[in-house]
Amino acid sequence: MKIAFIGLGNMGGGMAANLVKNGHDVRAFDLSEDALTKAKSNGCETFTDAKEAVQGVDAVVSMLPNGGIVKSVYADAVIGHAPEGAVLLDCSTIDVATAKEVTEMATAKGYRMVDAPVSGGIAAADGGTLTFMVGGSEEAFAAAKPILEGMGRAVIHAGDAGAGQTAKICNNMLLAISMIGVAEAMQMAQKLGLDPQKFYEISSQSSGYCWSLNAYTPLPGVGVESPADRDYQGGFATALMLKDLRLAMAAAEEVDAGVPLGARAASLYEDFAGAGNDGLDFSAIIKTYK
C-alpha cells in the first residue's frame, strides 16, 4: 500500500520504518530535517509538505504530540487532500473529545478513520511489537488492521470512535499507580533489611505479581533487565506518563469518575517531573522513596 506517515519522532520514526520493512510504500513528513533524513535512510520517500505527502495514498498514519496538533493537521493537510477512499489512522495519544471530533470531521467527508494509540514504548516501536488499542467503526477497523499489524503484534478493537484513547489513558493511569506501588514496596522491603532480589523472587511469584514488577522492575540489578539498568534512560519518559495522567484526570472530571489513586499518582509524577526528572523513564519514580 501507499501510506503517508505524519510525525517521525521517537515513536513515529520506528513505526514508519517497520511499514517499509513490511513492503509498504511510505511517504514521510515531519518538520524536523533530522527526522526526515533518518526516515529516508530507512527507505521512506520524504516530503516537506504534508499536503503533498498525502496525495494519492491508500492510508494516512499520524503520530503527533497532542490533540490540538492532530486536529490542525487533519483539518488543514489531510481531509480534502488525501483521496476520499484513504483510511486515516491517528496513533497519537490525545484527549477523547478531540479524537471523536476529528473522526466526525473525516467521516463527514467520506473517509474511514480510527484512533489507534499505542502501548510499548520506543523499543516496541522500533521492533514492530507495539500494542494498538483501536477506536472506530467495524468497517474502519477492518481497513486499518492490516496496516497496524505491520507495526505491532497486538491490534485490539476497543469500540467506537474515541474508545482507543479511552483504553490508553485508563491503562496508563493503572500503570502509573502500579509502578508507584511497586516502588514503595521494594524500597520499604529494602529498608526493613530484606534483600531486593529476594523480595522480587517472592513477590513476582505471589500475589504481588504485576507487569511493573515482573516485566519492568524499577530497581537496578534486580529482576528483569529494564531502563533501571540503564540509569533510567530510554523506555517511557516521565514526561509522557505525566501527559497521559493529565489526559486521564481531565477525562475523569468530564464524566465525574472517582479516581483518588489516579489523582495521587498524577500529583506524584507532577512533582517528580518538576524536579528535573521529566526525561527519565517513568520507573525512576522509585528514586522518590530513597
CSV table of C-alpha atoms in Angstrom, one decimal:
chain,number,residue,atom,x,y,z
A,1,MET,CA,0.0,0.0,0.0
A,2,LYS,CA,1.0,3.6,-0.4
A,3,ILE,CA,1.0,5.2,3.1
A,4,ALA,CA,1.6,8.7,4.2
A,5,PHE,CA,3.2,8.9,7.6
A,6,ILE,CA,3.0,12.2,9.5
A,7,GLY,CA,5.1,12.6,12.6
A,8,LEU,CA,8.5,10.9,12.7
A,9,GLY,CA,9.6,11.4,16.3
A,10,ASN,CA,10.9,8.8,18.7
A,11,MET,CA,7.9,6.6,18.1
A,12,GLY,CA,6.8,7.5,14.6
A,13,GLY,CA,10.3,7.0,13.1
A,14,GLY,CA,10.4,3.4,14.1
A,15,MET,CA,6.8,2.8,13.1
A,16,ALA,CA,7.3,4.2,9.6
A,17,ALA,CA,10.5,2.1,9.2
A,18,ASN,CA,8.5,-1.1,10.0
A,19,LEU,CA,5.9,-0.2,7.4
A,20,VAL,CA,8.7,-0.1,4.8
A,21,LYS,CA,10.0,-3.4,6.1
A,22,ASN,CA,6.5,-4.9,5.6
A,23,GLY,CA,6.5,-3.9,1.9
A,24,HIS,CA,4.6,-0.6,2.0
A,25,ASP,CA,5.5,2.5,0.0
A,26,VAL,CA,5.8,5.1,2.8
A,27,ARG,CA,5.6,8.9,2.1
A,28,ALA,CA,7.0,10.5,5.3
A,29,PHE,CA,6.5,14.0,6.6
A,30,ASP,CA,7.9,15.8,9.6
A,31,LEU,CA,9.0,19.4,10.5
A,32,SER,CA,12.4,18.1,11.6
A,33,GLU,CA,15.1,17.8,8.9
A,34,ASP,CA,16.9,15.2,11.0
A,35,ALA,CA,13.8,13.1,11.3
A,36,LEU,CA,13.3,13.2,7.5
A,37,THR,CA,16.9,12.2,6.9
A,38,LYS,CA,16.6,9.2,9.2
A,39,ALA,CA,13.3,8.3,7.5
A,40,LYS,CA,14.9,8.4,4.1
A,41,SER,CA,17.7,6.2,5.3
A,42,ASN,CA,15.0,3.7,6.4
A,43,GLY,CA,13.5,3.6,2.9
A,44,CYS,CA,10.8,6.2,3.1
A,45,GLU,CA,10.2,8.8,0.5
A,46,THR,CA,10.3,12.2,2.3
A,47,PHE,CA,8.3,15.4,1.9
A,48,THR,CA,8.5,18.8,3.5
A,49,ASP,CA,4.7,19.5,2.8
A,50,ALA,CA,2.1,17.3,4.5
A,51,LYS,CA,-0.5,18.1,1.8
A,52,GLU,CA,1.9,16.8,-0.9
A,53,ALA,CA,2.8,13.7,1.2
A,54,VAL,CA,-0.9,12.5,1.3
A,55,GLN,CA,-1.5,12.9,-2.4
A,56,GLY,CA,-2.6,9.6,-4.0
A,57,VAL,CA,-2.2,7.4,-0.9
A,58,ASP,CA,-4.2,4.5,0.3
A,59,ALA,CA,-3.8,5.4,4.0
A,60,VAL,CA,-2.5,8.2,6.3
A,61,VAL,CA,-0.9,7.3,9.6
A,62,SER,CA,-0.1,10.1,12.2
A,63,MET,CA,1.9,10.1,15.4
A,64,LEU,CA,1.7,13.6,16.8
A,65,PRO,CA,2.3,15.3,20.2
A,66,ASN,CA,-1.2,16.5,21.2
A,67,GLY,CA,-4.8,16.9,20.3
A,68,GLY,CA,-4.5,20.5,19.0
A,69,ILE,CA,-1.8,19.5,16.5
A,70,VAL,CA,-3.8,16.4,15.4
A,71,LYS,CA,-6.9,18.5,14.8
A,72,SER,CA,-4.9,21.1,12.9
A,73,VAL,CA,-3.0,18.6,10.7
A,74,TYR,CA,-6.2,16.7,9.7
A,75,ALA,CA,-8.2,19.8,9.1
A,76,ASP,CA,-5.6,21.6,7.1
A,77,ALA,CA,-3.5,19.0,5.4
A,78,VAL,CA,-5.3,15.6,5.3
A,79,ILE,CA,-9.0,15.9,5.0
A,80,GLY,CA,-9.8,17.1,1.4
A,81,HIS,CA,-6.2,16.4,0.3
A,82,ALA,CA,-5.8,12.7,0.7
A,83,PRO,CA,-8.0,10.6,-1.6
A,84,GLU,CA,-11.5,10.1,-0.3
A,85,GLY,CA,-11.1,6.3,-0.2
A,86,ALA,CA,-8.0,6.5,2.1
A,87,VAL,CA,-8.2,5.1,5.6
A,88,LEU,CA,-6.9,7.5,8.3
A,89,LEU,CA,-5.1,6.2,11.4
A,90,ASP,CA,-4.2,8.5,14.2
A,91,CYS,CA,-1.8,6.7,16.6
A,92,SER,CA,-1.2,9.8,18.8
A,93,THR,CA,-2.3,9.8,22.4
A,94,ILE,CA,-4.8,12.7,22.8
A,95,ASP,CA,-8.0,13.6,24.6
A,96,VAL,CA,-11.1,11.5,23.9
A,97,ALA,CA,-13.2,14.5,22.8
A,98,THR,CA,-10.7,15.6,20.1
A,99,ALA,CA,-10.4,12.1,18.8
A,100,LYS,CA,-14.1,11.9,18.4
A,101,GLU,CA,-14.3,15.3,16.8
A,102,VAL,CA,-11.6,14.6,14.2
A,103,THR,CA,-13.2,11.3,13.3
A,104,GLU,CA,-16.5,13.1,12.8
A,105,MET,CA,-14.8,15.6,10.6
A,106,ALA,CA,-13.2,12.9,8.5
A,107,THR,CA,-16.4,10.7,8.3
A,108,ALA,CA,-18.4,13.7,7.1
A,109,LYS,CA,-16.1,13.9,4.2
A,110,GLY,CA,-16.3,10.2,3.3
A,111,TYR,CA,-13.2,8.9,5.0
A,112,ARG,CA,-12.8,5.9,7.3
A,113,MET,CA,-10.9,6.8,10.4
A,114,VAL,CA,-9.6,5.2,13.6
A,115,ASP,CA,-8.0,6.4,16.7
A,116,ALA,CA,-5.2,3.9,17.5
A,117,PRO,CA,-2.9,4.9,20.3
A,118,VAL,CA,-0.1,2.5,21.2
A,119,SER,CA,1.4,0.8,24.2
A,120,GLY,CA,5.0,-0.5,24.2
A,121,GLY,CA,7.4,2.5,24.1
A,122,ILE,CA,10.3,3.2,21.8
A,123,ALA,CA,11.8,-0.3,21.8
A,124,ALA,CA,8.5,-1.8,20.7
A,125,ALA,CA,8.0,0.9,18.0
A,126,ASP,CA,11.5,0.1,16.6
A,127,GLY,CA,10.9,-3.7,16.9
A,128,GLY,CA,7.4,-3.7,15.5
A,129,THR,CA,5.9,-5.2,18.7
A,130,LEU,CA,3.5,-2.4,19.7
A,131,THR,CA,0.0,-3.0,21.0
A,132,PHE,CA,-2.7,-0.9,19.3
A,133,MET,CA,-6.0,-0.2,21.0
A,134,VAL,CA,-8.3,1.0,18.3
A,135,GLY,CA,-11.5,3.1,18.3
A,136,GLY,CA,-13.7,3.4,15.2
A,137,SER,CA,-16.4,1.6,13.2
A,138,GLU,CA,-16.1,-2.0,12.3
A,139,GLU,CA,-15.5,-1.0,8.6
A,140,ALA,CA,-12.8,1.5,9.5
A,141,PHE,CA,-11.1,-1.1,11.9
A,142,ALA,CA,-11.1,-3.7,9.2
A,143,ALA,CA,-9.4,-1.3,6.8
A,144,ALA,CA,-6.9,-0.2,9.3
A,145,LYS,CA,-6.0,-3.6,10.9
A,146,PRO,CA,-3.6,-4.8,8.1
A,147,ILE,CA,-1.6,-1.5,8.4
A,148,LEU,CA,-1.4,-1.7,12.2
A,149,GLU,CA,-0.3,-5.3,12.0
A,150,GLY,CA,2.8,-4.1,10.1
A,151,MET,CA,3.8,-2.1,13.2
A,152,GLY,CA,2.7,-4.2,16.1
A,153,ARG,CA,2.0,-7.6,17.5
A,154,ALA,CA,-1.5,-6.9,19.0
A,155,VAL,CA,-4.3,-5.0,17.4
A,156,ILE,CA,-7.4,-4.8,19.5
A,157,HIS,CA,-10.7,-3.1,18.5
A,158,ALA,CA,-11.8,-1.3,21.7
A,159,GLY,CA,-15.1,0.1,20.3
A,160,ASP,CA,-16.4,3.2,18.5
A,161,ALA,CA,-14.5,6.4,17.9
A,162,GLY,CA,-12.6,7.6,21.0
A,163,ALA,CA,-12.6,4.1,22.6
A,164,GLY,CA,-8.9,3.7,21.7
A,165,GLN,CA,-8.0,6.8,23.6
A,166,THR,CA,-10.2,5.8,26.5
A,167,ALA,CA,-8.4,2.5,26.7
A,168,LYS,CA,-5.0,4.1,26.5
A,169,ILE,CA,-5.4,6.7,29.3
A,170,CYS,CA,-7.1,4.3,31.6
A,171,ASN,CA,-4.4,1.7,31.0
A,172,ASN,CA,-1.6,4.2,31.7
A,173,MET,CA,-3.3,5.5,34.8
A,174,LEU,CA,-3.3,1.9,36.1
A,175,LEU,CA,0.3,1.5,35.0
A,176,ALA,CA,1.3,4.7,36.9
A,177,ILE,CA,-0.5,3.5,40.1
A,178,SER,CA,1.0,0.0,39.9
A,179,MET,CA,4.6,1.4,39.4
A,180,ILE,CA,4.3,3.6,42.4
A,181,GLY,CA,3.0,0.7,44.4
A,182,VAL,CA,6.0,-1.5,43.3
A,183,ALA,CA,8.4,1.3,44.1
A,184,GLU,CA,7.0,1.8,47.6
A,185,ALA,CA,7.0,-1.9,48.4
A,186,MET,CA,10.6,-2.5,47.1
A,187,GLN,CA,12.0,0.4,49.0
A,188,MET,CA,10.2,-0.5,52.2
A,189,ALA,CA,11.4,-4.1,52.0
A,190,GLN,CA,14.9,-2.9,51.5
A,191,LYS,CA,14.8,-0.6,54.4
A,192,LEU,CA,13.5,-3.4,56.6
A,193,GLY,CA,16.6,-5.4,55.7
A,194,LEU,CA,15.2,-7.8,53.0
A,195,ASP,CA,17.4,-8.3,50.0
A,196,PRO,CA,15.7,-6.7,47.0
A,197,GLN,CA,16.3,-9.7,44.7
A,198,LYS,CA,14.7,-12.0,47.3
A,199,PHE,CA,11.7,-9.6,47.5
A,200,TYR,CA,11.5,-9.8,43.7
A,201,GLU,CA,11.7,-13.6,43.7
A,202,ILE,CA,8.9,-13.9,46.3
A,203,SER,CA,6.5,-11.1,45.2
A,204,SER,CA,6.9,-11.9,41.4
A,205,GLN,CA,5.6,-15.4,42.1
A,206,SER,CA,2.9,-14.5,44.6
A,207,SER,CA,0.0,-12.0,45.0
A,208,GLY,CA,2.3,-9.0,44.2
A,209,TYR,CA,2.7,-10.2,40.7
A,210,CYS,CA,2.2,-7.4,38.2
A,211,TRP,CA,3.7,-6.0,35.0
A,212,SER,CA,5.5,-3.2,36.7
A,213,LEU,CA,7.4,-5.7,38.9
A,214,ASN,CA,7.7,-8.7,36.7
A,215,ALA,CA,8.4,-7.1,33.3
A,216,TYR,CA,9.7,-3.7,34.2
A,217,THR,CA,11.5,-3.9,37.6
A,218,PRO,CA,12.3,-0.4,38.7
A,219,LEU,CA,15.4,-1.2,40.8
A,220,PRO,CA,18.7,-1.6,39.1
A,221,GLY,CA,20.2,-5.1,39.2
A,222,VAL,CA,17.0,-6.7,40.4
A,223,GLY,CA,14.6,-8.9,38.4
A,224,VAL,CA,14.5,-8.5,34.6
A,225,GLU,CA,16.6,-6.1,32.6
A,226,SER,CA,14.8,-2.7,32.3
A,227,PRO,CA,15.5,1.0,31.9
A,228,ALA,CA,16.6,1.0,35.6
A,229,ASP,CA,19.7,-0.9,34.5
A,230,ARG,CA,20.5,1.9,32.0
A,231,ASP,CA,20.3,4.7,34.6
A,232,TYR,CA,16.6,5.1,33.6
A,233,GLN,CA,17.3,6.1,30.0
A,234,GLY,CA,15.0,5.1,27.2
A,235,GLY,CA,11.7,3.3,27.8
A,236,PHE,CA,8.7,5.5,28.5
A,237,ALA,CA,9.7,9.0,29.7
A,238,THR,CA,8.2,10.5,32.8
A,239,ALA,CA,7.0,13.5,30.7
A,240,LEU,CA,4.9,11.1,28.6
A,241,MET,CA,3.5,9.4,31.6
A,242,LEU,CA,2.6,12.7,33.0
A,243,LYS,CA,0.9,13.8,29.8
A,244,ASP,CA,-1.3,10.6,29.9
A,245,LEU,CA,-2.1,11.2,33.5
A,246,ARG,CA,-3.2,14.7,32.8
A,247,LEU,CA,-5.4,13.4,30.0
A,248,ALA,CA,-6.9,10.8,32.4
A,249,MET,CA,-7.6,13.4,35.1
A,250,ALA,CA,-9.3,15.7,32.6
A,251,ALA,CA,-11.4,12.8,31.3
A,252,ALA,CA,-12.3,11.7,34.8
A,253,GLU,CA,-13.5,15.2,35.6
A,254,GLU,CA,-15.7,15.3,32.5
A,255,VAL,CA,-17.6,12.1,33.5
A,256,ASP,CA,-17.4,12.6,37.3
A,257,ALA,CA,-15.4,9.4,37.8
A,258,GLY,CA,-13.8,8.9,41.2
A,259,VAL,CA,-10.0,8.3,40.7
A,260,PRO,CA,-8.3,9.1,44.1
A,261,LEU,CA,-5.4,6.8,43.4
A,262,GLY,CA,-5.1,8.1,39.8
A,263,ALA,CA,-5.1,11.7,41.2
A,264,ARG,CA,-2.4,10.9,43.7
A,265,ALA,CA,-0.3,9.2,41.0
A,266,ALA,CA,-0.7,12.3,38.8
A,267,SER,CA,0.4,14.6,41.7
A,268,LEU,CA,3.5,12.4,42.4
A,269,TYR,CA,4.5,12.4,38.8
A,270,GLU,CA,3.9,16.2,38.6
A,271,ASP,CA,6.3,16.7,41.5
A,272,PHE,CA,8.9,14.2,40.1
A,273,ALA,CA,8.9,15.7,36.6
A,274,GLY,CA,9.0,19.2,38.1
A,275,ALA,CA,12.2,18.3,39.9
A,276,GLY,CA,14.0,17.9,36.6
A,277,ASN,CA,13.3,14.2,36.0
A,278,ASP,CA,10.9,14.5,33.1
A,279,GLY,CA,13.4,12.9,30.7
A,280,LEU,CA,13.9,9.8,32.8
A,281,ASP,CA,11.9,6.6,32.4
A,282,PHE,CA,8.7,6.7,34.5
A,283,SER,CA,10.0,3.8,36.7
A,284,ALA,CA,12.6,6.3,38.1
A,285,ILE,CA,9.8,7.4,40.4
A,286,ILE,CA,11.4,4.9,42.8
A,287,LYS,CA,14.1,7.5,43.4
A,288,THR,CA,11.5,9.5,45.3
A,289,TYR,CA,11.5,6.8,48.1
A,290,LYS,CA,15.2,6.7,48.7
